[in-house]
mmCIF file of C-alpha atoms in Angstrom:
data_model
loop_
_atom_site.group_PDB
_atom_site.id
_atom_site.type_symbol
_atom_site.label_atom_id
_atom_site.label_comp_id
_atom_site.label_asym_id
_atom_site.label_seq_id
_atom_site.Cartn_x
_atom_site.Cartn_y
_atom_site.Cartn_z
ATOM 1 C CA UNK A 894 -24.509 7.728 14.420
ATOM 2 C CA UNK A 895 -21.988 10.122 12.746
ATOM 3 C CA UNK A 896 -20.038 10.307 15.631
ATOM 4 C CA UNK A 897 -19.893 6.651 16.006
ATOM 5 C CA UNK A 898 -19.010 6.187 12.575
ATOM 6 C CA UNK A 899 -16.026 8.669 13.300
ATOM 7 C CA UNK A 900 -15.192 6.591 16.028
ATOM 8 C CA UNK A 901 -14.961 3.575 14.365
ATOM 9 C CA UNK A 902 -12.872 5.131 11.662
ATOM 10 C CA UNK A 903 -10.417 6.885 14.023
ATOM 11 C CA UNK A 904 -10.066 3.341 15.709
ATOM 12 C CA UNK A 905 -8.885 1.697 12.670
ATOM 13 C CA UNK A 906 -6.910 4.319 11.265
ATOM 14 C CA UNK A 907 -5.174 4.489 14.656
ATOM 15 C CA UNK A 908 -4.706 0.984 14.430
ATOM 16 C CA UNK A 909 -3.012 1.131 11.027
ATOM 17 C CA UNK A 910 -1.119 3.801 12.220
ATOM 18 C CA UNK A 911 0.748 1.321 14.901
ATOM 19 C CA UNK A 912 1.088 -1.374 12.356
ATOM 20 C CA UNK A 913 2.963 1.061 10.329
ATOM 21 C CA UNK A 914 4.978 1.881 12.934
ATOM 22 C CA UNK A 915 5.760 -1.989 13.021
ATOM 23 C CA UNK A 916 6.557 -2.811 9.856
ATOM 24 C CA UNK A 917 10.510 -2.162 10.274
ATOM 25 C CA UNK A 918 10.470 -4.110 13.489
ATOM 26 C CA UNK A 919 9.028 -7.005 11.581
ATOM 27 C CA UNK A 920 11.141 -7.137 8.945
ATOM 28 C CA UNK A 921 14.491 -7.090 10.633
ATOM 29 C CA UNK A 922 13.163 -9.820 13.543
ATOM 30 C CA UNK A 923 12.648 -11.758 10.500
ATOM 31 C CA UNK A 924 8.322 -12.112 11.306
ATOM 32 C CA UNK A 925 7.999 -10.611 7.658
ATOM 33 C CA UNK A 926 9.589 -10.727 4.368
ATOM 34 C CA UNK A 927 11.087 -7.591 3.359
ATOM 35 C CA UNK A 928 8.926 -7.433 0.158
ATOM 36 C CA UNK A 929 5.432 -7.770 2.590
ATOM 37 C CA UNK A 930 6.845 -5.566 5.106
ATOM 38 C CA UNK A 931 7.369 -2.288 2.905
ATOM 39 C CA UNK A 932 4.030 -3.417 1.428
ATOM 40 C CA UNK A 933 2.474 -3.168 4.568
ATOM 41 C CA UNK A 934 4.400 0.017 5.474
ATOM 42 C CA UNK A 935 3.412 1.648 1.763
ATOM 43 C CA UNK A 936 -0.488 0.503 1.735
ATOM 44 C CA UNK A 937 -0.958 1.271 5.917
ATOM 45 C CA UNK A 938 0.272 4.954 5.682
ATOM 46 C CA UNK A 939 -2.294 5.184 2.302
ATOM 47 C CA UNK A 940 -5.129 3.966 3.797
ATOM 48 C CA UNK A 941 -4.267 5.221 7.684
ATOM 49 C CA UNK A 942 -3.490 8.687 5.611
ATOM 50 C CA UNK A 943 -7.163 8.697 4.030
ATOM 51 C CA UNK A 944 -8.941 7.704 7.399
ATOM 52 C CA UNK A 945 -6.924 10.837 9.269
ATOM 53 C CA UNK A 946 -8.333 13.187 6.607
ATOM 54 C CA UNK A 947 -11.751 11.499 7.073
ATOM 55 C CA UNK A 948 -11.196 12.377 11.140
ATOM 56 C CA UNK A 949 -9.904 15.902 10.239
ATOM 57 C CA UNK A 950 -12.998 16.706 8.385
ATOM 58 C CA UNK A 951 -15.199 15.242 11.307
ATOM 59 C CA UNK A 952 -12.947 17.756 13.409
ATOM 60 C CA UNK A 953 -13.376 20.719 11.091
ATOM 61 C CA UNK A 954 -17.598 19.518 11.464
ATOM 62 C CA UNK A 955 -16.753 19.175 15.448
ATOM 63 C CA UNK A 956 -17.955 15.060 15.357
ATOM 64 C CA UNK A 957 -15.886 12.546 17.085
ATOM 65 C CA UNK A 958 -13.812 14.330 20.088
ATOM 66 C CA UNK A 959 -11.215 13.261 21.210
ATOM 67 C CA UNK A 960 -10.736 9.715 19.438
ATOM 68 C CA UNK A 961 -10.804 11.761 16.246
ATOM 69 C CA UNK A 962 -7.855 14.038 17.156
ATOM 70 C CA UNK A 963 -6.014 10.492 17.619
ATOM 71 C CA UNK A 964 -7.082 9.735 14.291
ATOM 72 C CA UNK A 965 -6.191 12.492 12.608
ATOM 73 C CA UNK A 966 -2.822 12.877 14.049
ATOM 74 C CA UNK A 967 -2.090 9.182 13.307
ATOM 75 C CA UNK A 968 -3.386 8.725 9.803
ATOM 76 C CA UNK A 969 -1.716 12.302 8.658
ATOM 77 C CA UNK A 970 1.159 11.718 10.396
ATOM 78 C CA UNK A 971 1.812 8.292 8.752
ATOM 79 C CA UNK A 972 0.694 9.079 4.932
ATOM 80 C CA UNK A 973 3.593 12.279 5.593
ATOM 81 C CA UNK A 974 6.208 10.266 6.393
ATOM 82 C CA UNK A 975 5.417 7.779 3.147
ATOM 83 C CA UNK A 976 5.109 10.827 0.922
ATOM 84 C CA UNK A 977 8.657 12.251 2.230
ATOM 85 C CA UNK A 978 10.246 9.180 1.401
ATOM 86 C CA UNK A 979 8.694 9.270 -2.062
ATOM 87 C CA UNK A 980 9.484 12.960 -2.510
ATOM 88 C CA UNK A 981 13.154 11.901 -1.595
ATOM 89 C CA UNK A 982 13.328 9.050 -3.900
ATOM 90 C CA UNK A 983 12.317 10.743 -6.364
ATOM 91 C CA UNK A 984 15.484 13.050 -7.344
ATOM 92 C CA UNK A 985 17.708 9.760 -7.368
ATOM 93 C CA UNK A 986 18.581 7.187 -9.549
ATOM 94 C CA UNK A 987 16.542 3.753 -9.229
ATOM 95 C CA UNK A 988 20.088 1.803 -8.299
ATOM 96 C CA UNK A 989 21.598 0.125 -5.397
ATOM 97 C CA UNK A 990 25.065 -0.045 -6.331
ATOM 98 C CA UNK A 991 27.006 2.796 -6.304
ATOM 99 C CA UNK A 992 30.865 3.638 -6.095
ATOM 100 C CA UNK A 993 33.423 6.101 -6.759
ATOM 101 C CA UNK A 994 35.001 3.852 -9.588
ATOM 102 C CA UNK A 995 32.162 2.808 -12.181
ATOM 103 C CA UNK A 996 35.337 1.724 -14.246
ATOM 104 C CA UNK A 997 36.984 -0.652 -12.456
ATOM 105 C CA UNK A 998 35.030 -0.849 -9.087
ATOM 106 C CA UNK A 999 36.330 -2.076 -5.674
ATOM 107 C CA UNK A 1000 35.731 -6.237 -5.611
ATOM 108 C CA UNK A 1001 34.052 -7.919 -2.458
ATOM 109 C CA UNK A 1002 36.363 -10.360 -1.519
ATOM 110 C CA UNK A 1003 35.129 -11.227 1.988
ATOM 111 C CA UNK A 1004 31.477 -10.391 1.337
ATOM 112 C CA UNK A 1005 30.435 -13.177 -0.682
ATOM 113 C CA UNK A 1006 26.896 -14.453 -2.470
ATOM 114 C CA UNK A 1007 27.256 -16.406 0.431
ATOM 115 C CA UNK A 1008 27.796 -13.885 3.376
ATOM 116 C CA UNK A 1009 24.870 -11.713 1.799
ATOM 117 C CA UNK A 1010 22.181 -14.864 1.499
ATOM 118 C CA UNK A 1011 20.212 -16.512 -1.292
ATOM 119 C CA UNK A 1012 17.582 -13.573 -2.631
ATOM 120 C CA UNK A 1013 20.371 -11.202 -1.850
ATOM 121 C CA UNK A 1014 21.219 -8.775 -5.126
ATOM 122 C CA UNK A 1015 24.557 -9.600 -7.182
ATOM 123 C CA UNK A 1016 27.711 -7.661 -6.641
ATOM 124 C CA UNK A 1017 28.791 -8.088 -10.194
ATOM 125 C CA UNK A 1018 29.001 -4.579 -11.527
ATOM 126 C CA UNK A 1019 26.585 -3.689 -13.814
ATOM 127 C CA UNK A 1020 28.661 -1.289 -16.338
ATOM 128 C CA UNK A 1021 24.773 0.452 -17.421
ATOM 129 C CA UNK A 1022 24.528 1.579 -14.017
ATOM 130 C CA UNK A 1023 27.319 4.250 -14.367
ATOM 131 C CA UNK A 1024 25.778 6.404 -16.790
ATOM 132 C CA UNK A 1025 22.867 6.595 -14.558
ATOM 133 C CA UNK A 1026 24.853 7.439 -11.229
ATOM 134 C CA UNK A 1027 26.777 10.249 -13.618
ATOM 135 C CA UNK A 1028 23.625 11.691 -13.575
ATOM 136 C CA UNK A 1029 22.250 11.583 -9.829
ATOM 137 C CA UNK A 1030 25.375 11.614 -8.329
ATOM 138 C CA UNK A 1031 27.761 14.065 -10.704
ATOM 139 C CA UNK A 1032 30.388 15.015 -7.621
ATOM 140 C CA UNK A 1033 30.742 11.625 -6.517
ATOM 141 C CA UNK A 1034 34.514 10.977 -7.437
ATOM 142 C CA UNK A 1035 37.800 8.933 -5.644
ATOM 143 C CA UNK A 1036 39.057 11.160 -3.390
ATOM 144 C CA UNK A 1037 43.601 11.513 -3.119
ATOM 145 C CA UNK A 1038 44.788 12.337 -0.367
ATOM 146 C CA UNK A 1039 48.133 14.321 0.773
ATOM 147 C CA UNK A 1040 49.043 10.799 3.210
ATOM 148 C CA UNK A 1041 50.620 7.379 3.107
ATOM 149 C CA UNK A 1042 48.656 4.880 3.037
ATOM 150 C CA UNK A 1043 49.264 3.226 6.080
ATOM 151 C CA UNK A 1044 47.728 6.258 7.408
ATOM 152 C CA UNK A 1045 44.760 6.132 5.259
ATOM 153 C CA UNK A 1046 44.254 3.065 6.501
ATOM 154 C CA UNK A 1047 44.309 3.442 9.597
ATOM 155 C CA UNK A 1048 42.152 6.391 9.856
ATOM 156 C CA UNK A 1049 39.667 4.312 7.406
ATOM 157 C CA UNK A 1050 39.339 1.339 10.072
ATOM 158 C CA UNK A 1051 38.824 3.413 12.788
ATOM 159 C CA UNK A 1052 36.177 5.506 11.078
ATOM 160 C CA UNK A 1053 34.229 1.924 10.009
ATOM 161 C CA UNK A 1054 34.655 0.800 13.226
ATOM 162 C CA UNK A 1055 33.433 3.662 15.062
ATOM 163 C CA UNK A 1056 29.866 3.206 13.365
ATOM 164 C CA UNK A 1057 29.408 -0.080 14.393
ATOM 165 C CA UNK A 1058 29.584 -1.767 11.309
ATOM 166 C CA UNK A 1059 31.135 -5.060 11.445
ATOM 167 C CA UNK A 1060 34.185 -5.549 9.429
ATOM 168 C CA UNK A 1061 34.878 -8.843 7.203
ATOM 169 C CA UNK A 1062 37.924 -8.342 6.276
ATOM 170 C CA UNK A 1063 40.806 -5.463 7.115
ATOM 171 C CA UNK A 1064 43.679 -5.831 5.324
ATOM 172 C CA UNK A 1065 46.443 -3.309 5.292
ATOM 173 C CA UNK A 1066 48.674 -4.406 2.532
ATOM 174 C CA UNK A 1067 46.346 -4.843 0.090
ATOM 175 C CA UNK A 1068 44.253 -1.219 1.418
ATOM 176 C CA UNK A 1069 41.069 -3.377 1.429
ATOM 177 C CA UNK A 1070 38.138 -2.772 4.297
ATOM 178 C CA UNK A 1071 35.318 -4.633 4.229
ATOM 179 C CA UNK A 1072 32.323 -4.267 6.452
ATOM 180 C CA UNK A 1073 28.453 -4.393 6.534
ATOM 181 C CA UNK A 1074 26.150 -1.315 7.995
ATOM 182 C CA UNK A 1075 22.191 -2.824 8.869
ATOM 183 C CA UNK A 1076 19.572 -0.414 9.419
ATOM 184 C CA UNK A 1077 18.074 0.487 12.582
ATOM 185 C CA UNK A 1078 14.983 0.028 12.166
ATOM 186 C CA UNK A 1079 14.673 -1.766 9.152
ATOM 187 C CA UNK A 1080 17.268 -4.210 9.580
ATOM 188 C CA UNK A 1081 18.836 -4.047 5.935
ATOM 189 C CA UNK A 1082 22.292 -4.463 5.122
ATOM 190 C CA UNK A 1083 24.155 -2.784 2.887
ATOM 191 C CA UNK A 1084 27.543 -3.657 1.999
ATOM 192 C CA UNK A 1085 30.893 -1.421 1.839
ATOM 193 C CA UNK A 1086 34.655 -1.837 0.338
ATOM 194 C CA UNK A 1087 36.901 0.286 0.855
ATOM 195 C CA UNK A 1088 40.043 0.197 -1.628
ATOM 196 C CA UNK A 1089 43.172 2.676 -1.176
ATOM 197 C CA UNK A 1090 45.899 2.909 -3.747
ATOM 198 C CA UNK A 1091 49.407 4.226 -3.668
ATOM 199 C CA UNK A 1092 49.886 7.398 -5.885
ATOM 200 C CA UNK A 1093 52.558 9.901 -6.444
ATOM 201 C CA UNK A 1094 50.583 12.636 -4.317
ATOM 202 C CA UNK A 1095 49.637 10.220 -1.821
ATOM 203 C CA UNK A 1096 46.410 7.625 -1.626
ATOM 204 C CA UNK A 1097 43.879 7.737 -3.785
ATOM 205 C CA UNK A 1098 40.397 6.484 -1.838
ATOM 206 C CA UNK A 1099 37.429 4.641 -3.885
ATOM 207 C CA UNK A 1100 34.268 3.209 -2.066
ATOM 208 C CA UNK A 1101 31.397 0.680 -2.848
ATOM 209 C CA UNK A 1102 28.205 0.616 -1.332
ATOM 210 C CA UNK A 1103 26.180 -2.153 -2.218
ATOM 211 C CA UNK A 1104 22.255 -2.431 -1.101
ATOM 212 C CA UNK A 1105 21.589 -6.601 -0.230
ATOM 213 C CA UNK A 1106 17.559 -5.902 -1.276
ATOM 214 C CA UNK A 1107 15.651 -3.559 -3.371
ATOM 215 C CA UNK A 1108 15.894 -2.201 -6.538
ATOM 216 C CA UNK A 1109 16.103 1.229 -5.623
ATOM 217 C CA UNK A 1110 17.898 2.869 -2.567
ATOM 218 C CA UNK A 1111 16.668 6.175 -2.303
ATOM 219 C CA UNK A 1112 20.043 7.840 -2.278
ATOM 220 C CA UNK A 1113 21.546 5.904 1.050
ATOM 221 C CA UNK A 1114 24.618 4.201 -0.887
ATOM 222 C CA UNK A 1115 25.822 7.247 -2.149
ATOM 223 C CA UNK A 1116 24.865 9.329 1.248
ATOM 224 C CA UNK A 1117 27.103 6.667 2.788
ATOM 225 C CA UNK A 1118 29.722 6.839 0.548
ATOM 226 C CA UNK A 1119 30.200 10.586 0.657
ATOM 227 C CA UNK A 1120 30.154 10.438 4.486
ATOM 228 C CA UNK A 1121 33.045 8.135 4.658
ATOM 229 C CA UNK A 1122 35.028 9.762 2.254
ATOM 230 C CA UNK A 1123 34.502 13.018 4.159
ATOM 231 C CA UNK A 1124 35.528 11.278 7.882
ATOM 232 C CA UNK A 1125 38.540 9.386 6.366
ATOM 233 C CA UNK A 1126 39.719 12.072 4.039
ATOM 234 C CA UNK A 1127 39.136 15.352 6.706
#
């Protein structure tokens, strides 16, 4: 009976396990709100995580075989990968707009309310938020650079473009980029500017990444925002 029990256990945790897996998948083929799919990714890997212990012990007690090893792997593997993401989260700010200008931030001109969809969070800067990204994100600054801005520009586009990421709007006279990066596996879209202004030493560069859901963003804006400044400005 133990060993069935095991069984039956490891099945459902195994189970879980794939419907974890699926969450993402659901979310961006549009089967599941975003809201119920992260709830279903954060309460699967719990409960998947506490029937792979259950199946380690019945290892450690040699009970179940093989379907147990399954389990175990599974469950564990799952409930790891949800508290990585929560160890990660943790050293960032709870924000999903961030940009190298909290004082006068890059505008979305192309990138409407409309364009990002009814639900979708405002791109109205919130002037609170920059005392909180001073303090998760001290380094992140506009970046000058020794070059016209023609060539700035250039180099910008091609970097955007070179990700994928479709672009709204490229205009070179007014140093504006526009353009939208979705998740793999996810499926969410965040939203980037990219503004370049004349200066005496050259063109200064300032970025906006702007999360469409979710309070929080676990660092990706600003992970996104020092990549591209790094690519365009190398």
């Amino acid at each position: 009976m133990p060993g069935k029990r095991t069984a039956a256990i490891a099945g459902v945790t195994m189970a879980l396990a794939v419907l974890v897996l699926l969450a993402g998948p659901l979310v961006k083929s549009g089967v599941l709100p975003w809201v119920a799919g992260l709830g279903l990714f954060a309460l699967g890997s719990l409960v998947a995580g506490i029937g792979g212990i259950i199946c380690l012990i019945a290892l450690v007690r040699r009970r179940g075989g093989r379907v147990a090893i399954g389990g175990a792997i599974s469950g564990i593997g799952a409930l790891a990968v949800l508290v990585a993401i929560i160890i990660n989260g943790r050293g960032v700010p709870r924000i999903h707009d961030i940009t190298t200008d909290t004082v006068s931030p890059p505008q979305f001109v192309a990138i409407t309310p409309a364009v990002r969809g009814a639900g979708s969070n405002s791109v109205v800067y919130d002037p609170a938020l920059a005392a909180q990204q001073a303090a998760g994100y001290p380094a992140l600054k506009p970046l000058t650079v020794a070059k016209p801005p023609a060539e700035v520009f250039d180099k910008a586009l091609r970097t955007v473009t070179a990700r994928g990421w479709p672009v709204a709007i490229a205009d070179a006279a007014a140093g504006r980029i526009e353009a939208t990066e979705t998740a793999s596996w996810w499926g969410f879209k965040d939203d980037v500017v990219i503004r370049l202004t004349p200066t005496e030493s050259g063109t200064r560069i300032d970025i906006r990444s702007v999360s469409r859901v979710g309070e929080g963003d676990f660092g990706a804006n600003a992970h996104r925002i020092e990549g591209l400044l790094k690519a365009i400005g190398g």
